[in-house]
Coordinates of C-alpha atoms in Angstrom, one line a residue:
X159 CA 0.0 0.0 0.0
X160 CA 2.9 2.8 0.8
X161 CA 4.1 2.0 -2.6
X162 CA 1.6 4.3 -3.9
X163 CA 3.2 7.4 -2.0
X164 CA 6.5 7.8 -3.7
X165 CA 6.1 11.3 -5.1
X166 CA 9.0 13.5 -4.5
X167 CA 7.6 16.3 -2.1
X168 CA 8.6 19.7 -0.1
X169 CA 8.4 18.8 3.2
X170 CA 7.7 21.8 5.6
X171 CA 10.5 23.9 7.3
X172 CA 12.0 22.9 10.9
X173 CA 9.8 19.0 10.6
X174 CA 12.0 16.1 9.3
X175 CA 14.9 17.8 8.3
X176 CA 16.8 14.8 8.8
X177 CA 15.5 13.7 5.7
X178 CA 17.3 16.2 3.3
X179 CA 19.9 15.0 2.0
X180 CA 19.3 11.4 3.0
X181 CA 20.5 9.1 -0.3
X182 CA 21.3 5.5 0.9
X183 CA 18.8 3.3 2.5
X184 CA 20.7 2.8 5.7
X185 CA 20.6 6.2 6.3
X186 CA 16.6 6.6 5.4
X187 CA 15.9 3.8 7.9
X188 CA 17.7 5.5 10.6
X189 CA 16.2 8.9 10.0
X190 CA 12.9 7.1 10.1
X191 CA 13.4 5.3 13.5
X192 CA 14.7 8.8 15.1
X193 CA 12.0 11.0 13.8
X194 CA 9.5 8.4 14.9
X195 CA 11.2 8.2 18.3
X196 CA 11.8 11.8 18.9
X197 CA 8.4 12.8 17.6
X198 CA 6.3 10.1 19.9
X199 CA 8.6 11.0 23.2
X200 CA 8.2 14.8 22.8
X201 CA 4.5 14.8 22.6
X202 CA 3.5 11.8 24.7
X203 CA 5.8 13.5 27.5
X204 CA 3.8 16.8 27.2
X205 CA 0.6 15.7 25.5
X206 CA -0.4 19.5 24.9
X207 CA -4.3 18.9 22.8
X208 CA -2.9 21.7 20.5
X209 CA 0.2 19.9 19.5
X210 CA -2.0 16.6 19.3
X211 CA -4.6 18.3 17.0
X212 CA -2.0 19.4 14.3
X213 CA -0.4 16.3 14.6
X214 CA -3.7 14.7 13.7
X215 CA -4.4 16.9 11.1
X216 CA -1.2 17.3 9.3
X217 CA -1.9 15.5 6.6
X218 CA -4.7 17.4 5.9
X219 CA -2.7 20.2 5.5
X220 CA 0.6 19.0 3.7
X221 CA -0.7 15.8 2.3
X222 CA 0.0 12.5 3.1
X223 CA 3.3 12.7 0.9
X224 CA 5.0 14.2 3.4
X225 CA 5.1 11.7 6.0
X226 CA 5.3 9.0 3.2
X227 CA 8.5 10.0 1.9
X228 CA 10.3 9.9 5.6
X229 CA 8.0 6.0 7.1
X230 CA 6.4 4.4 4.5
X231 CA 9.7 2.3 3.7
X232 CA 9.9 1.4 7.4
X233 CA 9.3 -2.1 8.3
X234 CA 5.7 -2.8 9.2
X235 CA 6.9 -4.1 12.2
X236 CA 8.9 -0.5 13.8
X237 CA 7.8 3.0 15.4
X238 CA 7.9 4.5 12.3
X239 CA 6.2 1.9 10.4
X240 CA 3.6 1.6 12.9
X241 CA 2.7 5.8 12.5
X242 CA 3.0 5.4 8.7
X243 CA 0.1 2.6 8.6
X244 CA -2.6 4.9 11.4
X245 CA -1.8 8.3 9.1
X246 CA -2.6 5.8 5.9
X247 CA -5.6 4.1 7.4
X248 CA -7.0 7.8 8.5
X249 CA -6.8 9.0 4.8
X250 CA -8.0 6.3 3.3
X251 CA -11.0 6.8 5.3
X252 CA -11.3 10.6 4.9
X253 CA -10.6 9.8 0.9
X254 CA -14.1 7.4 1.1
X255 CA -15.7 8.2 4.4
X256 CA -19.1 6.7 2.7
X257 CA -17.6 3.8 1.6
X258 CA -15.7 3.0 4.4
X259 CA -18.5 3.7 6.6
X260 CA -20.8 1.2 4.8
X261 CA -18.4 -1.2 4.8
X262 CA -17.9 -1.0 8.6
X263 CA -21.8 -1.4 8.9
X264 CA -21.5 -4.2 7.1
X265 CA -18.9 -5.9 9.2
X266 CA -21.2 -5.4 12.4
X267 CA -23.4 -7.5 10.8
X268 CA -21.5 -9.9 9.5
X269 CA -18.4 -10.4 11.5
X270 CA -18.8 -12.5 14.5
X271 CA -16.3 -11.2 16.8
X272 CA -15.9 -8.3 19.2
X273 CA -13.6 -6.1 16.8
X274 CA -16.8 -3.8 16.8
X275 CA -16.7 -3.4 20.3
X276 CA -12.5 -2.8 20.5
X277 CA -12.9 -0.5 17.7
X278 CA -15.3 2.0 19.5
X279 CA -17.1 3.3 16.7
X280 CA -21.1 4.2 17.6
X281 CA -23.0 1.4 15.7
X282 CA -24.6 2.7 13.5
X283 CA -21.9 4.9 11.8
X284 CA -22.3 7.0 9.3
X285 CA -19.3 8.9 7.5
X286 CA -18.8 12.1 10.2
X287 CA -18.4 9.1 12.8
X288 CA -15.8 6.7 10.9
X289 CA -13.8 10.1 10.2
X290 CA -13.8 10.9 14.2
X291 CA -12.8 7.5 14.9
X292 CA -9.9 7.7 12.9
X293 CA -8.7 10.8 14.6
X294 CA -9.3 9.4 17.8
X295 CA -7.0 6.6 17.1
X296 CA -4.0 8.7 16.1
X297 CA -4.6 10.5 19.1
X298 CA -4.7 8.1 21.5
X299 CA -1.2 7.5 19.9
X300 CA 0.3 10.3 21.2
X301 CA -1.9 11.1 24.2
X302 CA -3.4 7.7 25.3
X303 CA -1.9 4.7 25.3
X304 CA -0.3 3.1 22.1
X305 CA -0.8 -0.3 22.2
X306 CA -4.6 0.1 23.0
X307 CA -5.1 2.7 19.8
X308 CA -3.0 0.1 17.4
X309 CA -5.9 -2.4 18.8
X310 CA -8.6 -0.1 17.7
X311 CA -7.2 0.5 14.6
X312 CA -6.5 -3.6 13.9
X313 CA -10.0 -4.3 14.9
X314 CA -11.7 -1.1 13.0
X315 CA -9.7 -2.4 9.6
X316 CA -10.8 -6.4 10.7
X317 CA -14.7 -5.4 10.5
X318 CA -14.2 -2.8 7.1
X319 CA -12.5 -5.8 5.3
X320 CA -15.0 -8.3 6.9
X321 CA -17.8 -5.7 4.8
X322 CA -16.1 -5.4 2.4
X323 CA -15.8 -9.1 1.4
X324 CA -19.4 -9.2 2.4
X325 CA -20.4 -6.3 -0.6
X326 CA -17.7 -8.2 -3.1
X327 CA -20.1 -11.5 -2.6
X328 CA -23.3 -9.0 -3.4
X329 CA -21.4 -7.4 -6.5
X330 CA -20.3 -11.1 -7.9
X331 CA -24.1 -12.0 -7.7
X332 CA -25.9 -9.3 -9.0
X333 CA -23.5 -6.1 -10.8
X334 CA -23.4 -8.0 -14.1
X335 CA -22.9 -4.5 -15.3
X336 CA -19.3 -3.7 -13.6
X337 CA -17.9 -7.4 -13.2
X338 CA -14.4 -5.7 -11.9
X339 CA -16.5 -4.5 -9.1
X340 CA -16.2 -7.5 -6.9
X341 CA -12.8 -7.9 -7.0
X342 CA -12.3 -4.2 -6.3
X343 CA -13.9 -4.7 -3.5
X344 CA -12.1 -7.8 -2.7
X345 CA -8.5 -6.4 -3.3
X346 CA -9.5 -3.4 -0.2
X347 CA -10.5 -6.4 1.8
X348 CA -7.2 -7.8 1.5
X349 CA -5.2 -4.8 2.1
X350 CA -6.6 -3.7 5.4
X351 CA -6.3 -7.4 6.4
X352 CA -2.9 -6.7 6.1
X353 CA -3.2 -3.4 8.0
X354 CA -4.8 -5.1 10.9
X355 CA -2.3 -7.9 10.9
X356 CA 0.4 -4.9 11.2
X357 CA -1.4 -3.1 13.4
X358 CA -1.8 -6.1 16.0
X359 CA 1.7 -7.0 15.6
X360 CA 3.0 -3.4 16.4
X361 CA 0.4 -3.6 19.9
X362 CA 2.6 -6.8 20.4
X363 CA 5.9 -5.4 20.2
X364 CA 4.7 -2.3 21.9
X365 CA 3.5 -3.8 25.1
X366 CA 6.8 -6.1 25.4
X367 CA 8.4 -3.1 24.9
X368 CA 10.1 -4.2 21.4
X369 CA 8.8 -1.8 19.2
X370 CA 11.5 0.5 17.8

């Protein structure tokens, strides 16, 4: 999924700087793991709301390029790697808050787990609500604790691919008229599978203090 995020982009004065300049992959990887660190301690030590909001909402702002260039080629399994998958999952939604959303209304009724439940997302939810979930997440990953939003975010992507699979099965049976539908449809099931897998794995390390 990162691999569509390789744009070259100007990244903001005085955030990453680190990066400039960086050519060999040694060197990105470090930069990565030290940003991540130094970003995470600074805020979780003084978890100012105002810090956390622009945090949350950087992407908004500068696009999620930004943070792509500097953690998306971080192992799934790191710091970095672990805040490059929550900002991806929280565009994707904002990109298809109505899709998402149905999807995750879907997975309520389909899945048979408690995913919904871990996730914390108001049942029913509509767009506005899978939106405020998302920013809740990435800020109960610098103002809660980690582990716990990494779980929310697993279980949140578990229940949207669960829907998802559960619309491919409707397309395959009756959207004669766009037969690439349902394995659209499929495809996004698969990848926030993998996100959840990630996620949980990160919550892991985390708690067993391992995650660098």
């Amino acid at each position: 999924m990162a691999s569509d995020y390789h744009r070259p982009t100007r990244l903001p004065p005085r955030m990453f700087e680190g990066f400039l300049g960086a050519e060999d992959p040694a060197h990105l990887s470090r930069v990565a793991h030290d940003t991540a660190a130094a970003l995470l301690s600074r805020v979780r030590s003084d978890p100012d709301p105002a810090v956390v909001a622009r945090l949350v909402s950087y992407t908004d702002e500068h696009g999620i390029d930004a943070i792509a260039e500097l953690w998306s080629q971080a192992s799934a399994k790191s710091l970095p790697g672990a805040l490059w998958r929550v900002y991806l999952l929280r565009t994707l939604i904002r990109q298809d808050p109505q899709g998402i959303s149905l999807a995750f209304q879907r997975g309520t009724e389909v899945s048979r787990t408690i995913d919904q439940v871990v996730a914390g997302a108001p049942i029913p939810a509509g767009p506005a609500e899978v939106r405020e979930l998302a920013d809740q997440i990435l800020r109960g990953l610098f103002g809660g604790d980690f582990a716990v939003a990494l779980e929310r975010a697993a279980a949140f992507a578990r229940v949207v691919a669960a829907g998802f699979v559960s619309l491919a099965d409707d397309a395959d049976a009756s959207d004669a008229a766009h037969p690439d539908r349902s394995g659209q449809l499929t495809q996004r099931a698969l990848r926030l599978t993998q996100l959840a897998d990630e996620f949980a794995s990160c919550a892991r390390l985390w708690r067993r203090d391992s995650l660098d």
